[in-house]
Short mmCIF file of N, CA and C in Angstrom, two decimals:
data_model
loop_
_atom_site.label_atom_id
_atom_site.label_comp_id
_atom_site.label_asym_id
_atom_site.label_seq_id
_atom_site.Cartn_x
_atom_site.Cartn_y
_atom_site.Cartn_z
N MET D 100 -7.99 -20.80 -1.73
CA MET D 100 -8.30 -19.49 -1.37
C MET D 100 -7.96 -18.39 -2.50
N ALA D 101 -8.85 -17.52 -2.62
CA ALA D 101 -8.71 -16.49 -3.70
C ALA D 101 -7.64 -15.48 -3.32
N ASP D 102 -7.05 -14.97 -4.45
CA ASP D 102 -6.18 -13.79 -4.25
C ASP D 102 -7.06 -12.59 -3.91
N PHE D 103 -6.47 -11.70 -3.27
CA PHE D 103 -7.10 -10.51 -2.83
C PHE D 103 -6.18 -9.29 -2.84
N GLU D 104 -6.80 -8.15 -3.23
CA GLU D 104 -6.14 -6.92 -3.27
C GLU D 104 -6.16 -6.15 -2.07
N VAL D 105 -5.05 -5.48 -1.60
CA VAL D 105 -5.12 -4.67 -0.40
C VAL D 105 -4.67 -3.29 -0.88
N PHE D 106 -5.63 -2.30 -0.98
CA PHE D 106 -5.39 -0.98 -1.27
C PHE D 106 -5.07 -0.13 -0.03
N PHE D 107 -3.89 0.61 -0.01
CA PHE D 107 -3.48 1.37 1.22
C PHE D 107 -2.64 2.51 0.80
N ASP D 108 -2.50 3.38 1.71
CA ASP D 108 -1.71 4.71 1.57
C ASP D 108 -0.68 4.64 2.62
N PHE D 109 0.59 4.92 2.29
CA PHE D 109 1.66 4.88 3.27
C PHE D 109 1.64 5.95 4.33
N SER D 110 0.74 6.95 4.09
CA SER D 110 0.63 8.03 5.13
C SER D 110 -0.68 7.95 5.86
N CYS D 111 -1.33 6.83 5.70
CA CYS D 111 -2.73 6.59 6.38
C CYS D 111 -2.59 5.85 7.66
N PRO D 112 -3.02 6.49 8.82
CA PRO D 112 -2.77 5.68 10.04
C PRO D 112 -3.69 4.48 10.12
N PHE D 113 -4.85 4.55 9.58
CA PHE D 113 -5.77 3.40 9.55
C PHE D 113 -5.25 2.19 8.74
N CYS D 114 -4.41 2.50 7.75
CA CYS D 114 -3.76 1.49 6.95
C CYS D 114 -2.70 0.80 7.69
N HIS D 115 -1.88 1.67 8.45
CA HIS D 115 -0.83 1.25 9.32
C HIS D 115 -1.41 0.20 10.26
N ARG D 116 -2.52 0.55 10.95
CA ARG D 116 -3.06 -0.29 11.91
C ARG D 116 -3.64 -1.61 11.31
N VAL D 117 -4.33 -1.53 10.26
CA VAL D 117 -4.91 -2.65 9.68
C VAL D 117 -3.89 -3.64 9.04
N LEU D 118 -2.81 -3.11 8.47
CA LEU D 118 -1.81 -3.93 7.91
C LEU D 118 -1.06 -4.68 9.01
N ASN D 119 -0.92 -4.08 10.14
CA ASN D 119 -0.32 -4.86 11.27
C ASN D 119 -1.20 -5.96 11.73
N ASP D 120 -2.54 -5.73 11.69
CA ASP D 120 -3.51 -6.71 12.09
C ASP D 120 -3.44 -7.85 11.01
N LEU D 121 -3.40 -7.37 9.72
CA LEU D 121 -3.42 -8.43 8.64
C LEU D 121 -2.19 -9.35 8.73
N LYS D 122 -1.03 -8.80 9.14
CA LYS D 122 0.15 -9.57 9.14
C LYS D 122 -0.04 -10.79 10.15
N ASP D 123 -0.68 -10.55 11.30
CA ASP D 123 -1.03 -11.58 12.17
C ASP D 123 -2.11 -12.53 11.66
N LEU D 124 -3.18 -11.98 11.10
CA LEU D 124 -4.18 -12.79 10.65
C LEU D 124 -3.81 -13.65 9.51
N LEU D 125 -2.95 -13.30 8.67
CA LEU D 125 -2.54 -14.09 7.54
C LEU D 125 -1.86 -15.44 7.96
N LYS D 126 -1.37 -15.43 9.10
CA LYS D 126 -0.75 -16.69 9.61
C LYS D 126 -1.80 -17.84 9.66
N GLN D 127 -3.05 -17.53 9.87
CA GLN D 127 -4.09 -18.47 9.89
C GLN D 127 -4.61 -18.90 8.54
N TYR D 128 -4.05 -18.17 7.51
CA TYR D 128 -4.56 -18.37 6.09
C TYR D 128 -3.25 -18.51 5.19
N PRO D 129 -2.47 -19.58 5.43
CA PRO D 129 -1.24 -19.63 4.56
C PRO D 129 -1.39 -19.78 3.09
N ASP D 130 -2.62 -19.97 2.65
CA ASP D 130 -2.76 -20.11 1.17
C ASP D 130 -3.31 -18.70 0.57
N ALA D 131 -3.55 -17.83 1.49
CA ALA D 131 -3.81 -16.40 0.91
C ALA D 131 -2.79 -15.81 0.16
N ARG D 132 -3.12 -15.31 -0.99
CA ARG D 132 -2.21 -14.51 -1.78
C ARG D 132 -2.64 -12.97 -1.84
N THR D 133 -1.80 -12.23 -1.25
CA THR D 133 -2.14 -10.86 -1.03
C THR D 133 -1.47 -10.06 -2.23
N LEU D 134 -2.20 -9.26 -2.86
CA LEU D 134 -1.78 -8.29 -4.00
C LEU D 134 -1.70 -6.94 -3.35
N TRP D 135 -0.59 -6.45 -2.98
CA TRP D 135 -0.40 -5.18 -2.45
C TRP D 135 -0.56 -4.04 -3.35
N ARG D 136 -1.44 -3.14 -3.10
CA ARG D 136 -1.83 -2.00 -3.97
C ARG D 136 -1.60 -0.72 -3.35
N PRO D 137 -0.32 -0.20 -3.29
CA PRO D 137 -0.10 1.20 -2.64
C PRO D 137 -0.70 2.19 -3.67
N ILE D 138 -1.40 3.05 -3.03
CA ILE D 138 -2.07 4.19 -3.73
C ILE D 138 -1.97 5.43 -2.92
N GLU D 139 -2.43 6.53 -3.53
CA GLU D 139 -2.55 7.88 -2.75
C GLU D 139 -3.99 8.06 -2.39
N ALA D 140 -4.29 8.09 -1.15
CA ALA D 140 -5.68 8.46 -0.80
C ALA D 140 -6.00 9.76 -1.12
N HIS D 141 -5.05 10.64 -1.23
CA HIS D 141 -5.31 12.04 -1.62
C HIS D 141 -4.25 12.35 -2.67
N PRO D 142 -4.40 11.90 -3.90
CA PRO D 142 -3.43 12.19 -4.96
C PRO D 142 -2.96 13.53 -5.12
N VAL D 143 -1.62 13.72 -5.13
CA VAL D 143 -0.99 15.00 -5.14
C VAL D 143 -1.48 15.88 -6.29
N GLU D 144 -1.79 15.37 -7.44
CA GLU D 144 -2.22 16.13 -8.54
C GLU D 144 -3.65 16.71 -8.33
N GLU D 145 -4.51 15.97 -7.60
CA GLU D 145 -5.83 16.39 -7.38
C GLU D 145 -5.96 17.20 -6.13
N GLU D 146 -5.07 16.96 -5.05
CA GLU D 146 -5.31 17.77 -3.88
C GLU D 146 -3.83 18.22 -3.48
N PRO D 147 -3.29 19.16 -4.20
CA PRO D 147 -1.81 19.54 -3.93
C PRO D 147 -1.70 20.22 -2.63
N GLY D 148 -2.68 20.78 -2.09
CA GLY D 148 -2.50 21.41 -0.75
C GLY D 148 -2.96 20.52 0.46
N TYR D 149 -3.26 19.27 0.22
CA TYR D 149 -3.83 18.48 1.24
C TYR D 149 -2.90 18.31 2.44
N GLY D 150 -1.64 18.24 2.28
CA GLY D 150 -0.80 18.09 3.41
C GLY D 150 0.20 16.86 3.18
N THR D 151 -0.12 15.91 3.81
CA THR D 151 0.76 14.65 3.68
C THR D 151 0.40 13.91 2.47
N HIS D 152 1.47 13.73 1.57
CA HIS D 152 1.36 12.86 0.38
C HIS D 152 2.24 11.74 0.44
N ALA D 153 1.88 10.71 -0.37
CA ALA D 153 2.75 9.52 -0.45
C ALA D 153 3.13 9.18 -1.82
N ASP D 154 3.14 10.12 -2.73
CA ASP D 154 3.33 9.78 -4.12
C ASP D 154 4.69 9.14 -4.38
N ARG D 155 5.78 9.68 -3.77
CA ARG D 155 7.09 9.06 -3.94
C ARG D 155 7.15 7.73 -3.30
N ALA D 156 6.44 7.46 -2.21
CA ALA D 156 6.43 6.19 -1.56
C ALA D 156 5.80 5.17 -2.51
N VAL D 157 4.75 5.53 -3.12
CA VAL D 157 4.10 4.60 -4.05
C VAL D 157 5.03 4.20 -5.12
N GLU D 158 5.72 5.23 -5.70
CA GLU D 158 6.62 5.04 -6.75
C GLU D 158 7.74 4.07 -6.26
N ALA D 159 8.20 4.20 -5.18
CA ALA D 159 9.26 3.36 -4.57
C ALA D 159 8.78 1.99 -4.42
N ALA D 160 7.52 1.71 -3.93
CA ALA D 160 6.92 0.48 -3.80
C ALA D 160 6.86 -0.23 -5.14
N LEU D 161 6.43 0.57 -6.14
CA LEU D 161 6.41 -0.07 -7.46
C LEU D 161 7.77 -0.44 -8.02
N PHE D 162 8.74 0.36 -7.66
CA PHE D 162 10.13 0.01 -8.04
C PHE D 162 10.55 -1.28 -7.37
N VAL D 163 10.36 -1.35 -6.13
CA VAL D 163 10.68 -2.59 -5.35
C VAL D 163 10.06 -3.81 -5.87
N ARG D 164 8.85 -3.70 -6.31
CA ARG D 164 8.06 -4.80 -6.90
C ARG D 164 8.74 -5.25 -8.14
N GLU D 165 9.09 -4.35 -9.02
CA GLU D 165 9.53 -4.49 -10.41
C GLU D 165 10.96 -5.11 -10.22
N HIS D 166 11.67 -4.72 -9.27
CA HIS D 166 13.13 -5.11 -9.13
C HIS D 166 13.42 -6.23 -8.18
N GLY D 167 12.34 -7.03 -7.94
CA GLY D 167 12.51 -8.25 -7.12
C GLY D 167 12.81 -8.04 -5.68
N GLY D 168 12.54 -6.95 -5.06
CA GLY D 168 12.60 -6.77 -3.67
C GLY D 168 11.51 -7.50 -2.97
N ASP D 169 11.57 -7.59 -1.67
CA ASP D 169 10.53 -8.14 -0.88
C ASP D 169 9.44 -6.97 -0.60
N GLU D 170 8.40 -7.05 -1.38
CA GLU D 170 7.41 -6.02 -1.26
C GLU D 170 6.77 -5.77 0.16
N ARG D 171 6.46 -7.03 0.69
CA ARG D 171 5.91 -6.87 2.10
C ARG D 171 6.91 -6.21 3.10
N SER D 172 8.17 -6.59 2.98
CA SER D 172 9.14 -5.98 3.80
C SER D 172 9.32 -4.50 3.59
N PHE D 173 9.26 -4.16 2.34
CA PHE D 173 9.32 -2.68 2.03
C PHE D 173 8.16 -1.90 2.69
N ILE D 174 6.97 -2.51 2.61
CA ILE D 174 5.73 -1.89 3.18
C ILE D 174 5.85 -1.74 4.73
N GLU D 175 6.27 -2.87 5.35
CA GLU D 175 6.47 -2.84 6.80
C GLU D 175 7.46 -1.84 7.22
N HIS D 176 8.65 -1.90 6.57
CA HIS D 176 9.61 -0.81 6.89
C HIS D 176 9.08 0.62 6.73
N MET D 177 8.48 0.87 5.70
CA MET D 177 7.96 2.21 5.41
C MET D 177 7.00 2.61 6.48
N LEU D 178 6.03 1.65 6.78
CA LEU D 178 4.94 2.06 7.78
C LEU D 178 5.65 2.34 9.16
N ARG D 179 6.70 1.47 9.51
CA ARG D 179 7.39 1.75 10.79
C ARG D 179 8.03 3.07 10.73
N ALA D 180 8.68 3.41 9.56
CA ALA D 180 9.42 4.74 9.48
C ALA D 180 8.50 5.84 9.68
N VAL D 181 7.36 5.82 9.00
CA VAL D 181 6.41 6.86 9.04
C VAL D 181 5.67 6.97 10.34
N PHE D 182 5.21 5.82 10.87
CA PHE D 182 4.38 5.93 12.14
C PHE D 182 5.08 5.75 13.42
N ASP D 183 6.14 5.01 13.38
CA ASP D 183 6.92 4.77 14.65
C ASP D 183 8.06 5.80 14.82
N SER D 184 8.61 6.27 13.73
CA SER D 184 9.73 7.24 13.80
C SER D 184 9.25 8.61 13.28
N GLY D 185 8.20 8.81 12.80
CA GLY D 185 7.73 10.16 12.42
C GLY D 185 8.33 10.71 11.16
N ARG D 186 8.81 9.81 10.30
CA ARG D 186 9.50 10.28 9.03
C ARG D 186 8.37 10.48 7.94
N SER D 187 8.89 11.25 6.93
CA SER D 187 8.00 11.51 5.85
C SER D 187 7.93 10.27 4.87
N ALA D 188 6.74 9.96 4.41
CA ALA D 188 6.71 8.89 3.43
C ALA D 188 7.31 9.30 2.10
N ASN D 189 7.68 10.54 1.88
CA ASN D 189 8.34 10.91 0.69
C ASN D 189 9.79 11.36 0.83
N ASP D 190 10.32 11.01 1.99
CA ASP D 190 11.75 11.30 2.21
C ASP D 190 12.63 10.36 1.50
N PRO D 191 13.39 10.90 0.49
CA PRO D 191 14.33 9.99 -0.29
C PRO D 191 15.18 9.06 0.52
N GLY D 192 15.64 9.60 1.61
CA GLY D 192 16.63 8.85 2.48
C GLY D 192 15.87 7.64 3.03
N VAL D 193 14.63 7.93 3.53
CA VAL D 193 13.78 6.87 4.06
C VAL D 193 13.45 5.76 3.03
N LEU D 194 13.06 6.29 1.95
CA LEU D 194 12.71 5.35 0.79
C LEU D 194 13.94 4.46 0.47
N LYS D 195 15.03 5.02 0.33
CA LYS D 195 16.28 4.19 0.02
C LYS D 195 16.62 3.21 1.12
N LEU D 196 16.53 3.62 2.36
CA LEU D 196 16.82 2.64 3.47
C LEU D 196 15.78 1.52 3.43
N CYS D 197 14.57 1.89 3.22
CA CYS D 197 13.47 0.85 3.22
C CYS D 197 13.63 -0.17 2.09
N ALA D 198 14.06 0.41 0.89
CA ALA D 198 14.23 -0.43 -0.29
C ALA D 198 15.40 -1.32 0.00
N ALA D 199 16.44 -0.80 0.55
CA ALA D 199 17.66 -1.66 0.76
C ALA D 199 17.22 -2.74 1.80
N ALA D 200 16.53 -2.39 2.82
CA ALA D 200 16.06 -3.41 3.77
C ALA D 200 15.25 -4.50 3.09
N ALA D 201 14.61 -4.12 2.00
CA ALA D 201 13.68 -5.15 1.32
C ALA D 201 14.47 -5.83 0.23
N GLY D 202 15.71 -5.56 -0.01
CA GLY D 202 16.51 -6.25 -0.97
C GLY D 202 16.54 -5.61 -2.33
N ALA D 203 16.20 -4.26 -2.40
CA ALA D 203 16.22 -3.62 -3.71
C ALA D 203 17.40 -2.75 -3.64
N ASP D 204 17.88 -2.30 -4.84
CA ASP D 204 19.07 -1.41 -4.95
C ASP D 204 18.70 0.00 -4.61
N PRO D 205 19.22 0.51 -3.51
CA PRO D 205 18.86 1.93 -3.19
C PRO D 205 19.32 3.01 -4.17
N GLU D 206 20.41 2.83 -4.78
CA GLU D 206 20.98 3.78 -5.75
C GLU D 206 20.18 3.75 -7.02
N ALA D 207 19.78 2.61 -7.41
CA ALA D 207 18.85 2.48 -8.61
C ALA D 207 17.48 3.10 -8.36
N LEU D 208 17.03 2.91 -7.11
CA LEU D 208 15.79 3.62 -6.70
C LEU D 208 15.93 5.05 -6.71
N GLU D 209 16.98 5.60 -6.24
CA GLU D 209 17.26 7.04 -6.18
C GLU D 209 17.17 7.64 -7.62
N GLN D 210 17.87 6.85 -8.58
CA GLN D 210 17.83 7.27 -9.98
C GLN D 210 16.36 7.31 -10.53
N ALA D 211 15.68 6.24 -10.26
CA ALA D 211 14.37 6.10 -10.77
C ALA D 211 13.40 7.20 -10.18
N LEU D 212 13.57 7.56 -8.89
CA LEU D 212 12.78 8.61 -8.31
C LEU D 212 13.21 9.95 -8.95
N SER D 213 14.54 10.23 -9.16
CA SER D 213 14.88 11.44 -9.71
C SER D 213 14.42 11.73 -11.07
N THR D 214 14.16 10.68 -11.76
CA THR D 214 13.67 10.82 -13.25
C THR D 214 12.08 10.57 -13.26
N ARG D 215 11.56 10.40 -12.15
CA ARG D 215 10.12 10.12 -12.03
C ARG D 215 9.70 8.98 -12.98
N ARG D 216 10.55 8.02 -13.03
CA ARG D 216 10.32 6.80 -13.93
C ARG D 216 9.06 6.06 -13.62
N TYR D 217 8.51 6.07 -12.36
CA TYR D 217 7.42 5.41 -11.95
C TYR D 217 6.13 6.27 -11.82
N ASP D 218 6.28 7.49 -12.24
CA ASP D 218 5.17 8.38 -12.10
C ASP D 218 3.85 7.91 -12.91
N ASP D 219 4.08 7.44 -14.08
CA ASP D 219 2.86 6.95 -14.82
C ASP D 219 2.32 5.75 -14.18
N ALA D 220 3.21 4.85 -13.67
CA ALA D 220 2.75 3.62 -12.87
C ALA D 220 1.95 3.98 -11.71
N ARG D 221 2.36 4.98 -10.97
CA ARG D 221 1.61 5.45 -9.85
C ARG D 221 0.28 6.02 -10.22
N LEU D 222 0.16 6.67 -11.25
CA LEU D 222 -1.16 7.23 -11.70
C LEU D 222 -2.11 6.06 -12.11
N ARG D 223 -1.40 5.11 -12.78
CA ARG D 223 -2.25 3.86 -13.10
C ARG D 223 -2.71 3.13 -11.88
N ALA D 224 -1.83 3.02 -10.93
CA ALA D 224 -2.23 2.38 -9.68
C ALA D 224 -3.39 3.16 -9.00
N ASN D 225 -3.47 4.44 -8.97
CA ASN D 225 -4.63 5.17 -8.44
C ASN D 225 -5.76 5.00 -9.30
N ARG D 226 -5.71 4.95 -10.61
CA ARG D 226 -6.87 4.75 -11.46
C ARG D 226 -7.46 3.37 -11.22
N HIS D 227 -6.51 2.45 -11.17
CA HIS D 227 -6.97 0.97 -10.87
C HIS D 227 -7.84 0.88 -9.61
N ALA D 228 -7.37 1.59 -8.57
CA ALA D 228 -8.06 1.62 -7.38
C ALA D 228 -9.42 2.36 -7.37
N PHE D 229 -9.41 3.59 -7.89
CA PHE D 229 -10.51 4.46 -7.78
C PHE D 229 -11.53 4.20 -8.85
N GLN D 230 -11.02 4.01 -10.07
CA GLN D 230 -11.89 3.85 -11.15
C GLN D 230 -12.36 2.30 -11.45
N ASP D 231 -11.33 1.49 -11.58
CA ASP D 231 -11.57 0.04 -11.77
C ASP D 231 -12.21 -0.64 -10.68
N ARG D 232 -11.71 -0.48 -9.46
CA ARG D 232 -12.04 -1.22 -8.33
C ARG D 232 -13.15 -0.44 -7.41
N GLY D 233 -13.25 0.90 -7.60
CA GLY D 233 -14.30 1.62 -6.82
C GLY D 233 -13.89 1.82 -5.44
N VAL D 234 -12.67 1.93 -5.13
CA VAL D 234 -12.20 2.27 -3.77
C VAL D 234 -12.49 3.66 -3.48
N TRP D 235 -13.00 4.02 -2.45
CA TRP D 235 -13.29 5.34 -2.00
C TRP D 235 -12.65 5.67 -0.63
N ALA D 236 -12.16 4.74 0.14
CA ALA D 236 -11.47 5.06 1.31
C ALA D 236 -10.56 3.85 1.60
N VAL D 237 -9.36 4.24 2.19
CA VAL D 237 -8.43 3.09 2.41
C VAL D 237 -8.29 3.01 3.98
N PRO D 238 -8.04 1.76 4.36
CA PRO D 238 -7.73 0.52 3.56
C PRO D 238 -8.90 -0.03 2.98
N ALA D 239 -8.74 -0.73 1.86
CA ALA D 239 -9.76 -1.49 1.16
C ALA D 239 -9.25 -2.88 0.69
N PHE D 240 -10.14 -3.87 0.87
CA PHE D 240 -9.77 -5.24 0.39
C PHE D 240 -10.69 -5.67 -0.63
N VAL D 241 -10.26 -6.23 -1.70
CA VAL D 241 -11.04 -6.56 -2.83
C VAL D 241 -10.67 -7.96 -3.34
N ALA D 242 -11.59 -8.80 -3.53
CA ALA D 242 -11.35 -10.10 -4.15
C ALA D 242 -12.59 -10.44 -5.05
N GLY D 243 -12.44 -10.19 -6.28
CA GLY D 243 -13.60 -10.30 -7.19
C GLY D 243 -14.67 -9.39 -6.77
N ALA D 244 -15.82 -9.99 -6.58
CA ALA D 244 -17.04 -9.12 -6.17
C ALA D 244 -17.08 -8.96 -4.62
N LEU D 245 -16.20 -9.64 -3.91
CA LEU D 245 -16.19 -9.53 -2.43
C LEU D 245 -15.30 -8.31 -2.07
N ARG D 246 -15.78 -7.53 -1.20
CA ARG D 246 -14.98 -6.28 -0.95
C ARG D 246 -15.25 -5.97 0.63
N LEU D 247 -14.20 -5.33 1.11
CA LEU D 247 -14.27 -4.78 2.49
C LEU D 247 -13.72 -3.37 2.40
N ASP D 248 -14.59 -2.37 2.56
CA ASP D 248 -14.18 -0.98 2.44
C ASP D 248 -14.06 -0.39 3.82
N ALA D 249 -13.07 0.40 3.99
CA ALA D 249 -12.97 1.16 5.25
C ALA D 249 -14.05 2.24 5.35
N VAL D 250 -14.32 2.63 6.55
CA VAL D 250 -15.10 3.76 6.82
C VAL D 250 -14.19 4.94 6.97
N GLU D 251 -14.36 5.97 6.11
CA GLU D 251 -13.49 7.08 6.11
C GLU D 251 -13.33 7.70 7.45
N GLY D 252 -12.09 7.89 7.93
CA GLY D 252 -11.86 8.38 9.26
C GLY D 252 -11.89 7.48 10.40
N VAL D 253 -12.25 6.17 10.05
CA VAL D 253 -12.47 5.16 11.19
C VAL D 253 -11.55 3.94 10.81
N GLY D 254 -11.50 3.48 9.48
CA GLY D 254 -10.66 2.38 9.09
C GLY D 254 -11.56 1.09 9.23
N LEU D 255 -10.77 -0.02 9.62
CA LEU D 255 -11.35 -1.36 9.70
C LEU D 255 -10.92 -1.91 11.05
N THR D 256 -11.80 -2.90 11.50
CA THR D 256 -11.39 -3.72 12.68
C THR D 256 -10.71 -4.93 12.39
N PRO D 257 -9.98 -5.58 13.27
CA PRO D 257 -9.43 -6.78 13.06
C PRO D 257 -10.49 -7.87 12.76
N ALA D 258 -11.65 -7.81 13.36
CA ALA D 258 -12.75 -8.73 13.12
C ALA D 258 -13.30 -8.65 11.76
N GLN D 259 -13.43 -7.51 11.33
CA GLN D 259 -13.87 -7.30 9.86
C GLN D 259 -12.91 -7.88 8.90
N VAL D 260 -11.63 -7.68 9.09
CA VAL D 260 -10.56 -8.31 8.18
C VAL D 260 -10.62 -9.86 8.32
N GLU D 261 -10.74 -10.33 9.60
CA GLU D 261 -10.87 -11.70 9.73
C GLU D 261 -12.02 -12.37 9.05
N ASP D 262 -13.23 -11.72 9.21
CA ASP D 262 -14.37 -12.13 8.48
C ASP D 262 -14.12 -12.15 7.01
N PHE D 263 -13.49 -11.08 6.45
CA PHE D 263 -13.12 -11.02 4.98
C PHE D 263 -12.38 -12.27 4.58
N LEU D 264 -11.22 -12.52 5.27
CA LEU D 264 -10.42 -13.64 4.95
C LEU D 264 -11.13 -14.87 5.02
N ALA D 265 -11.96 -15.07 6.12
CA ALA D 265 -12.68 -16.38 6.20
C ALA D 265 -13.64 -16.51 5.18
N SER D 266 -14.27 -15.47 4.61
CA SER D 266 -15.23 -15.60 3.37
C SER D 266 -14.49 -15.97 2.25
N LEU D 267 -13.21 -15.82 2.12
CA LEU D 267 -12.40 -16.17 0.92
C LEU D 267 -12.28 -17.65 0.77
N THR D 268 -12.38 -18.28 1.98
CA THR D 268 -12.17 -19.77 1.93
C THR D 268 -13.49 -20.52 1.57
N GLN D 269 -14.63 -19.86 1.53
CA GLN D 269 -15.94 -20.55 1.32
C GLN D 269 -16.15 -20.71 -0.15
#
C-alpha cells in the first residue's frame, strides 16, 4: 500500500469529521502509512480577519512530530479539544495539554511557540499543500497522482475515503 498525505486544518469541522472516519477505516488497512499534513485552510498572513485560525496549532503539531511525540494522538486530542470542548486551536494551554498527552514536553513546546520557532516550518507546510500539491480545500488526501479533494463547505464522506484507501491497494 502506498503512503498518503492527509491535509487538514485543526479548526475545520469537516476535517474533524473525516479524521474520525479515517481512524476507523484505517483498521481495515494496517499497511497504510499516513503522512499527517496540518495546514491552515485560511492562512493568518493572507486572511488576518478571517476569524478562526490554527497557525499555532500547526506549529505545535510540527513540534510534536520533531520531538518524537505521537503525532496522531496530538491530532486527536486537539480535535477533541476544539470540537468537543469548544476550545481555541491556538490556546497555548490547550496546545501544551495535547502535546503532553502525546508524549511531547509541554514546557519545551511553550518555549518554541513563544519564539515562533516553527513559524517558517508552518509556512512551508502551507506552501507544500497549496503550491506543491494543489490543495484547494481541506480535508484532502494525496498519494502520488491519486487524490481526493473535499468539496468546500461540504467535506468528504466515509465512502469517498474508503474508496480512496481501496484504490491505494490496487
